[in-house]
PDB file of C-alpha atoms in Angstrom:
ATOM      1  CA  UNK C   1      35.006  26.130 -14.430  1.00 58.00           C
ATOM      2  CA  UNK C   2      33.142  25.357 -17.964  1.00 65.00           C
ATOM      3  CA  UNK C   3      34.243  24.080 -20.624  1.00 73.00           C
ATOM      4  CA  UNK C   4      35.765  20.642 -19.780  1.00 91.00           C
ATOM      5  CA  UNK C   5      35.249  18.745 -22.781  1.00 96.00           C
ATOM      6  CA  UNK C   6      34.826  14.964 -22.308  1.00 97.00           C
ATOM      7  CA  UNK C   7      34.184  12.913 -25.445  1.00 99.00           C
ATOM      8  CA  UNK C   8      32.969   8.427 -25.605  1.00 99.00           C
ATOM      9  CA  UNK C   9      32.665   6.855 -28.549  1.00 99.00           C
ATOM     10  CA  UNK C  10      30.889   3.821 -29.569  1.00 98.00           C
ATOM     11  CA  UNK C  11      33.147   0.897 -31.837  1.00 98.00           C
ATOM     12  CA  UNK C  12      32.179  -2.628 -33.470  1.00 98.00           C
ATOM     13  CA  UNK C  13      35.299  -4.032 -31.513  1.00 97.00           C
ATOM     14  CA  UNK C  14      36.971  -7.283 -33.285  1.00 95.00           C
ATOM     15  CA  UNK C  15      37.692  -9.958 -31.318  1.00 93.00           C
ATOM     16  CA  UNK C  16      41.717 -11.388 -31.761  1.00 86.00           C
ATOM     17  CA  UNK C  17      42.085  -7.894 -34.148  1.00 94.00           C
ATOM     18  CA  UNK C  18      43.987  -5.826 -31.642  1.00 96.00           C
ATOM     19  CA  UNK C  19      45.462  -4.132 -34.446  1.00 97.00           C
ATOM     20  CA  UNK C  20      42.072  -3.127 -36.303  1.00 98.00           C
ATOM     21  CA  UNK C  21      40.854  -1.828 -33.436  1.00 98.00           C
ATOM     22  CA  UNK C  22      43.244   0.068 -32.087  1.00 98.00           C
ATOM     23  CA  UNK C  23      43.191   1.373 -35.628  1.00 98.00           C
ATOM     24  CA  UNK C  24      39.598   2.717 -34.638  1.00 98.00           C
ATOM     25  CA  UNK C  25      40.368   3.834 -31.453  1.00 99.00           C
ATOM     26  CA  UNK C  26      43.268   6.121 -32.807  1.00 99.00           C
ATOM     27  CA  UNK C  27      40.789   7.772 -35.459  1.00 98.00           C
ATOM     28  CA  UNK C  28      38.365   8.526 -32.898  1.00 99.00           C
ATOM     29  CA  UNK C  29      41.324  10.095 -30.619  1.00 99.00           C
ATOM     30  CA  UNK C  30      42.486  12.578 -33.787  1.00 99.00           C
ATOM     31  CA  UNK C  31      38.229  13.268 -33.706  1.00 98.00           C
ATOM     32  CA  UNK C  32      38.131  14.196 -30.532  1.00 98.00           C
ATOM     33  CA  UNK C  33      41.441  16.251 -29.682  1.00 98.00           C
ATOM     34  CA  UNK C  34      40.363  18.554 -32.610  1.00 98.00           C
ATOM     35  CA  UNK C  35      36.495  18.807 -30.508  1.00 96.00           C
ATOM     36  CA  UNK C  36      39.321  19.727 -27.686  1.00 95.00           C
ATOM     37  CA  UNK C  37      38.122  17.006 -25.681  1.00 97.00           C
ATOM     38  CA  UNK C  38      40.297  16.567 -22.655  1.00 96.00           C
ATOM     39  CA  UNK C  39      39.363  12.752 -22.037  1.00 98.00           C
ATOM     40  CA  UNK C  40      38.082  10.194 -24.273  1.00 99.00           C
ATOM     41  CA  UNK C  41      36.528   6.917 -23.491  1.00 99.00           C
ATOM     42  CA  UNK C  42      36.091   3.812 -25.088  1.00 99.00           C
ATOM     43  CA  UNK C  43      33.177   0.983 -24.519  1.00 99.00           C
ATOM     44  CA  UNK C  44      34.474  -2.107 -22.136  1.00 98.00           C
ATOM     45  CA  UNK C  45      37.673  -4.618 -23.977  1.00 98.00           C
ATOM     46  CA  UNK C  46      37.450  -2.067 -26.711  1.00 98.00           C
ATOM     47  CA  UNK C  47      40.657  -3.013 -27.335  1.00 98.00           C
ATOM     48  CA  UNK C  48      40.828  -6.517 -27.917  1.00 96.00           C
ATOM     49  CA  UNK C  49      36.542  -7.078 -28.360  1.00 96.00           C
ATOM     50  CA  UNK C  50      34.316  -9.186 -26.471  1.00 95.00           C
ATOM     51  CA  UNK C  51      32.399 -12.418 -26.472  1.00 89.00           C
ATOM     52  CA  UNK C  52      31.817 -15.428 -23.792  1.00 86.00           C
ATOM     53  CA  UNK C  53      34.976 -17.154 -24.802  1.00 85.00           C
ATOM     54  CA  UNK C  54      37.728 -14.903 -25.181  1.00 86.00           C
ATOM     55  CA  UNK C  55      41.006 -16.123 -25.538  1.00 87.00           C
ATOM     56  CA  UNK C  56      42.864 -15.877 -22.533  1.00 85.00           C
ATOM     57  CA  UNK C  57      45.940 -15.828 -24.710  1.00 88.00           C
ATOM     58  CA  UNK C  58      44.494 -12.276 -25.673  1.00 90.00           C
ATOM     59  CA  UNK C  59      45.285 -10.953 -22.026  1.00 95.00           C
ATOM     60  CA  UNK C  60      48.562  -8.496 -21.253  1.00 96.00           C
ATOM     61  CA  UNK C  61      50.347  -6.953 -18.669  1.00 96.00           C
ATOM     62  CA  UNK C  62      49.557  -3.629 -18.122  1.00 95.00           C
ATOM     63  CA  UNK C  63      52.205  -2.324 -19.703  1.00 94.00           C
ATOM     64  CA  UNK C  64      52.512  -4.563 -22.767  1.00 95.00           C
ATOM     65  CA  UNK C  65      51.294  -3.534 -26.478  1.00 95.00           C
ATOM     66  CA  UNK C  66      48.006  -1.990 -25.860  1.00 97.00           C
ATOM     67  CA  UNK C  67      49.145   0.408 -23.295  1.00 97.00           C
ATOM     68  CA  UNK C  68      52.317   1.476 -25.654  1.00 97.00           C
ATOM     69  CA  UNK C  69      49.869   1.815 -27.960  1.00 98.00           C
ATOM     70  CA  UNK C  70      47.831   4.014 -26.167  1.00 98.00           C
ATOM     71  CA  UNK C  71      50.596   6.104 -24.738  1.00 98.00           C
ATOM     72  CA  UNK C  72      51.799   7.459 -27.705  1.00 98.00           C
ATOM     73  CA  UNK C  73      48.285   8.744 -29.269  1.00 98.00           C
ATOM     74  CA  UNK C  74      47.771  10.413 -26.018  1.00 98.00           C
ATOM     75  CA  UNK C  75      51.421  12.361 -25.792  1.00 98.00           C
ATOM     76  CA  UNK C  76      50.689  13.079 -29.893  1.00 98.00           C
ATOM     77  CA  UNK C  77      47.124  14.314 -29.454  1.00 98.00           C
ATOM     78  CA  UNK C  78      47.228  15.164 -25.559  1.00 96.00           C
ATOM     79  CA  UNK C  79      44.427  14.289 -24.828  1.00 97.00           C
ATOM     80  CA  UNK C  80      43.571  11.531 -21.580  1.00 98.00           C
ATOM     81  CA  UNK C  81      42.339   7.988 -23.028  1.00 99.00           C
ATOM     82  CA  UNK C  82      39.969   5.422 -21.429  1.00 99.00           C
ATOM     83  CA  UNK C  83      39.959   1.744 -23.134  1.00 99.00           C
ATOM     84  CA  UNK C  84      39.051  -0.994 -22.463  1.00 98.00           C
ATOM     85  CA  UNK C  85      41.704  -4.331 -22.343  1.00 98.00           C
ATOM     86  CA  UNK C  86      42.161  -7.574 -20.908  1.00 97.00           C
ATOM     87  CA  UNK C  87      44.774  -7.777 -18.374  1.00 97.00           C
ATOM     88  CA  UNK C  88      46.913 -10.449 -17.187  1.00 96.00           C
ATOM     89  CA  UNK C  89      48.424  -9.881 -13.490  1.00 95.00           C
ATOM     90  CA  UNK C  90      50.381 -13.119 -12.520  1.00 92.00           C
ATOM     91  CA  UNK C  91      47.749 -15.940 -12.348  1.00 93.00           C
ATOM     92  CA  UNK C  92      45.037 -13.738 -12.660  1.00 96.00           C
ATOM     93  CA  UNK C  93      42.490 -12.011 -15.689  1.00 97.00           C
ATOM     94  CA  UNK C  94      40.763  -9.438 -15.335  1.00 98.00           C
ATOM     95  CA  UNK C  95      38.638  -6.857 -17.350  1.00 98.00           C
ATOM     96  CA  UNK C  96      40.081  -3.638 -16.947  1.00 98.00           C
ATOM     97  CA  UNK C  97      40.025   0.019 -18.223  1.00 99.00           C
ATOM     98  CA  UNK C  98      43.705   1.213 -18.772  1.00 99.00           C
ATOM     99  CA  UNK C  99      43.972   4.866 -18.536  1.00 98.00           C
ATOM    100  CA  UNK C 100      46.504   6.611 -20.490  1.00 98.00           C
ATOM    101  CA  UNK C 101      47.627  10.316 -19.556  1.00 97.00           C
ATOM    102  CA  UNK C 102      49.807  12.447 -21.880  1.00 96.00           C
ATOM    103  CA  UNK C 103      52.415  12.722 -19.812  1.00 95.00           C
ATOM    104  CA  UNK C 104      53.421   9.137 -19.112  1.00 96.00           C
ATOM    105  CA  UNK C 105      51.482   7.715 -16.992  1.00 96.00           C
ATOM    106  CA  UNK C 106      49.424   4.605 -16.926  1.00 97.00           C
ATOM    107  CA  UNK C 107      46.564   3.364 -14.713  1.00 98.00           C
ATOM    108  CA  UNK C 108      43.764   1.445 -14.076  1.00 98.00           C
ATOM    109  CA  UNK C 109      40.441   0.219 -13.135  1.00 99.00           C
ATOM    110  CA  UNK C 110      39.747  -3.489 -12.949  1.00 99.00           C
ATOM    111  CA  UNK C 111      35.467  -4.590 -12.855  1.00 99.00           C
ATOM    112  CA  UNK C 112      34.749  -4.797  -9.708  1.00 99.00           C
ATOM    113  CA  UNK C 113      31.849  -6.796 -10.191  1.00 98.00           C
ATOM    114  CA  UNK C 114      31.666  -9.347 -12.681  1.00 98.00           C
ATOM    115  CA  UNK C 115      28.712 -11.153 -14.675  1.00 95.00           C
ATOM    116  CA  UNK C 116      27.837 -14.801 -14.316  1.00 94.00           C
ATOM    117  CA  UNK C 117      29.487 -16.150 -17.208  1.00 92.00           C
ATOM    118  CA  UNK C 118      32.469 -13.312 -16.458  1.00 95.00           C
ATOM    119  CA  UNK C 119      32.984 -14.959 -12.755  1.00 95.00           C
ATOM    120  CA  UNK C 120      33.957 -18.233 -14.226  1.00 94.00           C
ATOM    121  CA  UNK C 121      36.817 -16.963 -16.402  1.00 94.00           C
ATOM    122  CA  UNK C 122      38.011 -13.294 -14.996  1.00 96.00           C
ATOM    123  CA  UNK C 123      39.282 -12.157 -11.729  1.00 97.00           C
ATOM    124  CA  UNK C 124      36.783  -8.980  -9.549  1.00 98.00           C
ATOM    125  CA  UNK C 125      38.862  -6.055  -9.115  1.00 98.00           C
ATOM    126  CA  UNK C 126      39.367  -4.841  -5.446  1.00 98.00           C
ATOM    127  CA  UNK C 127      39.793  -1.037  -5.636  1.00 98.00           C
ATOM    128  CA  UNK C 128      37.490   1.651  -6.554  1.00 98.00           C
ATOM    129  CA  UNK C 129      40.091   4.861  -7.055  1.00 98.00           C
ATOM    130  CA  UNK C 130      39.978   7.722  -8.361  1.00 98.00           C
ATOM    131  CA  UNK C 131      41.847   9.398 -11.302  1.00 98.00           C
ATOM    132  CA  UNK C 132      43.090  12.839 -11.719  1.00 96.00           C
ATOM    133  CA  UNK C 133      43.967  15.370 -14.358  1.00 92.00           C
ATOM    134  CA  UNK C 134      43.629  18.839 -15.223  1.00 75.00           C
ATOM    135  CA  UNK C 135      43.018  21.290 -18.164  1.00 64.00           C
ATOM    136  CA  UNK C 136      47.179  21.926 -18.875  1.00 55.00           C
ATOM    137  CA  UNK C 137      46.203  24.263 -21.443  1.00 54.00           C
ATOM    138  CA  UNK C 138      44.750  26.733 -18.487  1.00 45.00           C
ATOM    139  CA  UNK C 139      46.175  25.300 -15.382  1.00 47.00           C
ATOM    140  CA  UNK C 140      42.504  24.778 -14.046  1.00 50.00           C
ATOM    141  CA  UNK C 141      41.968  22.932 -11.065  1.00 66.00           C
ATOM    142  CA  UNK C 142      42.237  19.390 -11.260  1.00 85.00           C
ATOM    143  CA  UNK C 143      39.261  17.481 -12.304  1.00 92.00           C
ATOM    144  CA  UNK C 144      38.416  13.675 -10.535  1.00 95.00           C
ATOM    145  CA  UNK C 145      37.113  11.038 -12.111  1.00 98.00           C
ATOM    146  CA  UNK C 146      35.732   7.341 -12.043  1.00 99.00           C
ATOM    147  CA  UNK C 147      35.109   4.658 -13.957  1.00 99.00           C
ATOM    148  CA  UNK C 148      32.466   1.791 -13.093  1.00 99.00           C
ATOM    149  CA  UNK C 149      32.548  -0.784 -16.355  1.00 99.00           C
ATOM    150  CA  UNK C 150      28.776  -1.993 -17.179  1.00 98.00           C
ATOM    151  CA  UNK C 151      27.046  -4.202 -14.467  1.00 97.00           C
ATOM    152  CA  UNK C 152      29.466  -2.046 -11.631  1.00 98.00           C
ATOM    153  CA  UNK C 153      26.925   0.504 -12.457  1.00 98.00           C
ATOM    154  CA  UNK C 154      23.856  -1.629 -11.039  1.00 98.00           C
ATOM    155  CA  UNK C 155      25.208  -1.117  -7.075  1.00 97.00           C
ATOM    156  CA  UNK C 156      24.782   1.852  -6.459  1.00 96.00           C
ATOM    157  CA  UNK C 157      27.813   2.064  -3.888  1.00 96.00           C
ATOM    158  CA  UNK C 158      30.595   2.044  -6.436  1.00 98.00           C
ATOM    159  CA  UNK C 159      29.198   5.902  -7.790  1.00 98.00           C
ATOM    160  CA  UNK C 160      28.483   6.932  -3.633  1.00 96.00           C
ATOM    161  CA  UNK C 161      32.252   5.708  -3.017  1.00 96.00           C
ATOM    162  CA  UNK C 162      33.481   7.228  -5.855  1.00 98.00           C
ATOM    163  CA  UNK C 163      31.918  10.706  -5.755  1.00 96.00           C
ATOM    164  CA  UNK C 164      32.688  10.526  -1.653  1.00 94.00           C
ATOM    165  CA  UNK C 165      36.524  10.261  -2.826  1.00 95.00           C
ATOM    166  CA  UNK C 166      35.474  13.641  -5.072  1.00 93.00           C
ATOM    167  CA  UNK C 167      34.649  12.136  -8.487  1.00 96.00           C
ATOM    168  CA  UNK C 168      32.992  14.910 -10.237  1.00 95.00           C
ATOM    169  CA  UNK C 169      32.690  12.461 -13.413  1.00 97.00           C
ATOM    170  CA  UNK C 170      31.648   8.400 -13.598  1.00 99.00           C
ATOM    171  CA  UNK C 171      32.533   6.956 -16.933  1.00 99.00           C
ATOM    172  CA  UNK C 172      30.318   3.836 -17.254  1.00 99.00           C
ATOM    173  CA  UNK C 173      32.197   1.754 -20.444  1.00 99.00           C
ATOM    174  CA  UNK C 174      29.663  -1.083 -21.819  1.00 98.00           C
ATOM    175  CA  UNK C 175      29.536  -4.403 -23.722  1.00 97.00           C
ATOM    176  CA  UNK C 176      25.987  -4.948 -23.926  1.00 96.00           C
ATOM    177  CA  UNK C 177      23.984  -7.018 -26.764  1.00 95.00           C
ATOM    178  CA  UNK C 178      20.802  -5.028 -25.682  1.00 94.00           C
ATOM    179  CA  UNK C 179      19.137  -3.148 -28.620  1.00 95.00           C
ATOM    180  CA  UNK C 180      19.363   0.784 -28.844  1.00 94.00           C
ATOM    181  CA  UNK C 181      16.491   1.738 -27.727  1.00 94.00           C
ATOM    182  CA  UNK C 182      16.087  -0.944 -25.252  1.00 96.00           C
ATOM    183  CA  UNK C 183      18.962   0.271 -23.610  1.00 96.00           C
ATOM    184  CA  UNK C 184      18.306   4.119 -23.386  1.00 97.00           C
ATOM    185  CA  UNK C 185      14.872   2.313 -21.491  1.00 97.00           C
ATOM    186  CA  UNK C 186      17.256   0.424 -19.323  1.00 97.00           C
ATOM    187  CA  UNK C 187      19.506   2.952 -18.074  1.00 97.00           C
ATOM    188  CA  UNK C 188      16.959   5.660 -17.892  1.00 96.00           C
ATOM    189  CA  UNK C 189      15.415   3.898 -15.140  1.00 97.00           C
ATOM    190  CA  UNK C 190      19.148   3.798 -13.024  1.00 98.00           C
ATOM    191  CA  UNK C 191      21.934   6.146 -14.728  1.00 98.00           C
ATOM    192  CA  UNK C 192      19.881   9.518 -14.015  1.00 97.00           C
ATOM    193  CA  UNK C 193      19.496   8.575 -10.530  1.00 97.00           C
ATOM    194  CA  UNK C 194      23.231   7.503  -9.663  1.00 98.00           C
ATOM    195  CA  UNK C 195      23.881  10.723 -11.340  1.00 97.00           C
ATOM    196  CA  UNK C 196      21.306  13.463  -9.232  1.00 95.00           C
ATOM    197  CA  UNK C 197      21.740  11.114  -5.757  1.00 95.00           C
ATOM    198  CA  UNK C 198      25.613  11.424  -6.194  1.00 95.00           C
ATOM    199  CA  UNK C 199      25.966  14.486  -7.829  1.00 94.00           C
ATOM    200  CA  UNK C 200      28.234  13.377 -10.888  1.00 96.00           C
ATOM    201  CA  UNK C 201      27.987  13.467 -14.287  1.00 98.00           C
ATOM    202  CA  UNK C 202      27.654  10.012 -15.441  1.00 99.00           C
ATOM    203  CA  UNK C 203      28.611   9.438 -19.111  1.00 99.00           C
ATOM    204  CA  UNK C 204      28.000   5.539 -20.889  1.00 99.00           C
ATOM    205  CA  UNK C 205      28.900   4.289 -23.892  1.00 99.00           C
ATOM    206  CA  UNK C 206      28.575   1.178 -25.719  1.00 98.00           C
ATOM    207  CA  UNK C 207      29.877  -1.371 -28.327  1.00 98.00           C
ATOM    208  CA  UNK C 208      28.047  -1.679 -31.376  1.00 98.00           C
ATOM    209  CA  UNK C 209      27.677  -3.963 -34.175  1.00 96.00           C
ATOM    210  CA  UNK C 210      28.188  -7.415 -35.344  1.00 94.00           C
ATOM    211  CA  UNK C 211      31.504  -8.392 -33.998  1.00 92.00           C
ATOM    212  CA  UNK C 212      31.584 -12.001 -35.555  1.00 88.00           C
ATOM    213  CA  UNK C 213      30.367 -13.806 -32.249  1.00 90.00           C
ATOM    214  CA  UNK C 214      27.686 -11.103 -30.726  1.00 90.00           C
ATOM    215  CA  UNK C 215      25.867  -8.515 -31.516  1.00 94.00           C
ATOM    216  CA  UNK C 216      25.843  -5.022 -29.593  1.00 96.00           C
ATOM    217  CA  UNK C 217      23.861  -2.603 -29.217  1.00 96.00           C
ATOM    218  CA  UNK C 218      25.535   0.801 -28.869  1.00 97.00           C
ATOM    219  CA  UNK C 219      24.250   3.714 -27.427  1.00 98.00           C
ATOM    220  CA  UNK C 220      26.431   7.324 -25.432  1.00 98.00           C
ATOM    221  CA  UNK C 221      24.365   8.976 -22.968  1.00 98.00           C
ATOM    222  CA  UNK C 222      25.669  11.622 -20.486  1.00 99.00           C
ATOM    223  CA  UNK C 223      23.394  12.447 -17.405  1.00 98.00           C
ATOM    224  CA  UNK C 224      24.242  15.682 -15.163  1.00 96.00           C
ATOM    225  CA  UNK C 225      24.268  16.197 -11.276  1.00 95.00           C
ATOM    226  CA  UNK C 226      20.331  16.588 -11.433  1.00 94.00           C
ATOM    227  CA  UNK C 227      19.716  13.054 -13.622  1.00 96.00           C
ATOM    228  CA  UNK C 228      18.930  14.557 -16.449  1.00 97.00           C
ATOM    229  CA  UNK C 229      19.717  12.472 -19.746  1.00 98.00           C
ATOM    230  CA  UNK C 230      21.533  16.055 -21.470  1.00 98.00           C
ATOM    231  CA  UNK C 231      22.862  14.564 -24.078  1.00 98.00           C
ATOM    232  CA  UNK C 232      22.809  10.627 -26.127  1.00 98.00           C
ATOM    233  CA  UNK C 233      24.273   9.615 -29.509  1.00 97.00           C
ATOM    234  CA  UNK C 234      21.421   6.705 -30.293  1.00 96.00           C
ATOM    235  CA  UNK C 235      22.866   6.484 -34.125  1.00 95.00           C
ATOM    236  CA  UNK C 236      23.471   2.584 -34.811  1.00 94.00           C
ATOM    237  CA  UNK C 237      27.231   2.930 -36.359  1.00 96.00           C
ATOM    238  CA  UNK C 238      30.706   3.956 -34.935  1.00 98.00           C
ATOM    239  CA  UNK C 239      31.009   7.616 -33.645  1.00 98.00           C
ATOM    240  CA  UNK C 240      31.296   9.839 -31.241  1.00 98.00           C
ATOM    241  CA  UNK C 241      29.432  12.414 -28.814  1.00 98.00           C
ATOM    242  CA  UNK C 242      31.563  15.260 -26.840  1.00 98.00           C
ATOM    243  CA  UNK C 243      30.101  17.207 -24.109  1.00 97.00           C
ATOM    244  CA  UNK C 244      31.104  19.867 -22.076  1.00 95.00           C
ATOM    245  CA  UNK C 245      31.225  19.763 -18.663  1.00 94.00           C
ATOM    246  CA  UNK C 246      30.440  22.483 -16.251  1.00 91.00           C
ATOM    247  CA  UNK C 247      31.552  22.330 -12.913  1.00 85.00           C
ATOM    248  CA  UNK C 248      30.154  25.351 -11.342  1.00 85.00           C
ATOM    249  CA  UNK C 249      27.522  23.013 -10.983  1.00 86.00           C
ATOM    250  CA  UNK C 250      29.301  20.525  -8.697  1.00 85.00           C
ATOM    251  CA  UNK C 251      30.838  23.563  -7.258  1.00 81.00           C
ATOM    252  CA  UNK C 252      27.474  25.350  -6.086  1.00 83.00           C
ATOM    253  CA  UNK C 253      26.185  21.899  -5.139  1.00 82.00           C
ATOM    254  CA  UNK C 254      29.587  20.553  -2.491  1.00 78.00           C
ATOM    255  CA  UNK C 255      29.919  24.053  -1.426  1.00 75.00           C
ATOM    256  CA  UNK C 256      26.265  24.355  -0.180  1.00 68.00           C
ATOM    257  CA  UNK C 257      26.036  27.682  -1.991  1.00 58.00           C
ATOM    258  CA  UNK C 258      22.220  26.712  -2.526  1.00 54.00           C
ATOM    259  CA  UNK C 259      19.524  27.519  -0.029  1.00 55.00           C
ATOM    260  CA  UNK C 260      17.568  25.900  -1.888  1.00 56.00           C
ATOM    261  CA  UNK C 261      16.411  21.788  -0.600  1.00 53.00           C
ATOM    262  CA  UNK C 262      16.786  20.297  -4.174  1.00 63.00           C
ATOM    263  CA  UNK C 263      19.999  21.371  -5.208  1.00 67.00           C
ATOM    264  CA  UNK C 264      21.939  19.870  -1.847  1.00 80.00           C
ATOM    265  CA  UNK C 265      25.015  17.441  -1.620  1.00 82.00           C
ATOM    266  CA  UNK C 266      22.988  14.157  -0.387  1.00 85.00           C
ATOM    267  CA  UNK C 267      26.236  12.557   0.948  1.00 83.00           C
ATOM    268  CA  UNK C 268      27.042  14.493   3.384  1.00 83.00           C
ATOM    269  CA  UNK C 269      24.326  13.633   5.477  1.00 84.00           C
ATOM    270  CA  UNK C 270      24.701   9.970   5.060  1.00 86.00           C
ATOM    271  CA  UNK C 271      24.058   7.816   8.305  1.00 86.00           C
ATOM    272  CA  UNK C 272      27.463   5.788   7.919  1.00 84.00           C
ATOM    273  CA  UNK C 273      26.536   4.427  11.353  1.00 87.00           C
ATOM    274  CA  UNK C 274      23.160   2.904  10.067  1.00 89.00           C
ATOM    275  CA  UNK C 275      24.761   0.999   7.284  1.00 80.00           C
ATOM    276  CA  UNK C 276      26.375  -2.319   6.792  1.00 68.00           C
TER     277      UNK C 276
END
């Protein structure tokens, strides 16, 4: 199957200005539904911005205003949406990507593993699950994805459990002050290699700009099954990058269609009874 489009887009996300950015995150939906993206996703608390001392007053239930909000620009512009929000769960915080799907539904990925400063306000998530939808327009098969939010991407288990569970695609949502350039350095030296060990595509994206308390960095990159960086949007404003996906790829790859040593699944081989 090609032609998957995914789309991630990088915003200067206002902290307390739910409104303004939602704002943003609706004009980048309209941007990419007419790219015919499929899913589009947004940097880490895209919603409601970030900065060491977020109001917890700022935090929602999962189905409160963000995810109403969300809801109705993906039924309008069908199209699945990843963003970033603070959630509020009885006594706990935590920093979560809500997922909205056209039809209805709402889910959700909370960080599983949280930053120093993060630990002393926020709550880990405990899951890593998967997330499924499928190209309605063609009634393709149904396509699997993940979602690991910024330091969740330095373990390398959370990608092997997710593409075990049959992730074909990790989306990696950041809030990083690192510097542009800096950070294409950075993940080079990690993102291409959860990518070709797991044999996902791994797409990032990042918050940029001046947000009133920090300063971000931005920065998109997409890496294929092989860790290659195929495609990065390194332009220091709001925008977006779409990409399509090919999953013949993954296909060859799971199905061992390749005789061929460099091209195999690496997973299936794992020594489960080695490991702790």
């Amino acid at each position: 199957m090609k032609g998957f489009k995914i789309a991630l887009a990088q915003i200067n996300a206002i902290p307390s200005n739910k409104d303004l950015n939602l704002q943003k995150i609706s004009k980048f939906v309209t941007e990419a539904a007419k790219e015919k993206a499929k899913i589009i996703c947004f940097p880490e608390l895209s919603t409601c911005g970030y900065h060491r001392n977020l109001p917890i007053n700022l935090s929602e239930n999962i189905m409160g205003f963000t995810s109403i909000k969300l809801l109705k620009m993906s039924k309008d512009k069908n199209i699945v949406i990843i963003a970033g929000m603070l959630e509020k769960d009885r006594n706990n915080t935590y920093i979560t990507q809500v997922i909205a799907f056209p039809d209805g539904k709402i889910e959700k990925y909370r960080k599983t593993h949280l930053g120093k400063y993060e630990r002393k306000k926020y709550s880990p998530g405990q899951n890593l699950p998967i997330f499924k939808t499928k190209d309605t327009q063609y009634q393709v098969e149904t396509v699997n994805f993940g979602i690991g939010i910024c330091y969740d991407l330095h373990f390398p288990e959370v990608v092997s459990s997710l593409s075990i569970q049959g992730a074909h695609i990790i989306f990696a949502p950041h809030a990083s002050p690192i510097p542009i350039k800096k950070r294409f350095e950075i993940w080079e030296k990690y993102m291409g290699a959860r990518a070709y060990d797991n044999r996902v595509y791994l797409a990032a994206c990042n918050l940029i700009g001046n947000n009133g308390y920090k300063k971000f960095g931005g920065g998109i990159g997409i890496w294929d099954p092989f860790g290659n960086l195929v495609k990065k949007y390194t332009k220091e404003n709001e925008g977006i990058l779409s990409f399509d996906v090919d999953f013949d790829i993954l296909d060859n790859i799971r199905k061992n269609k390749s005789e061929h040593m460099k091209t195999p699944f690496f997973l299936k081989d794992r020594r489960t009874d080695l490991y702790l």
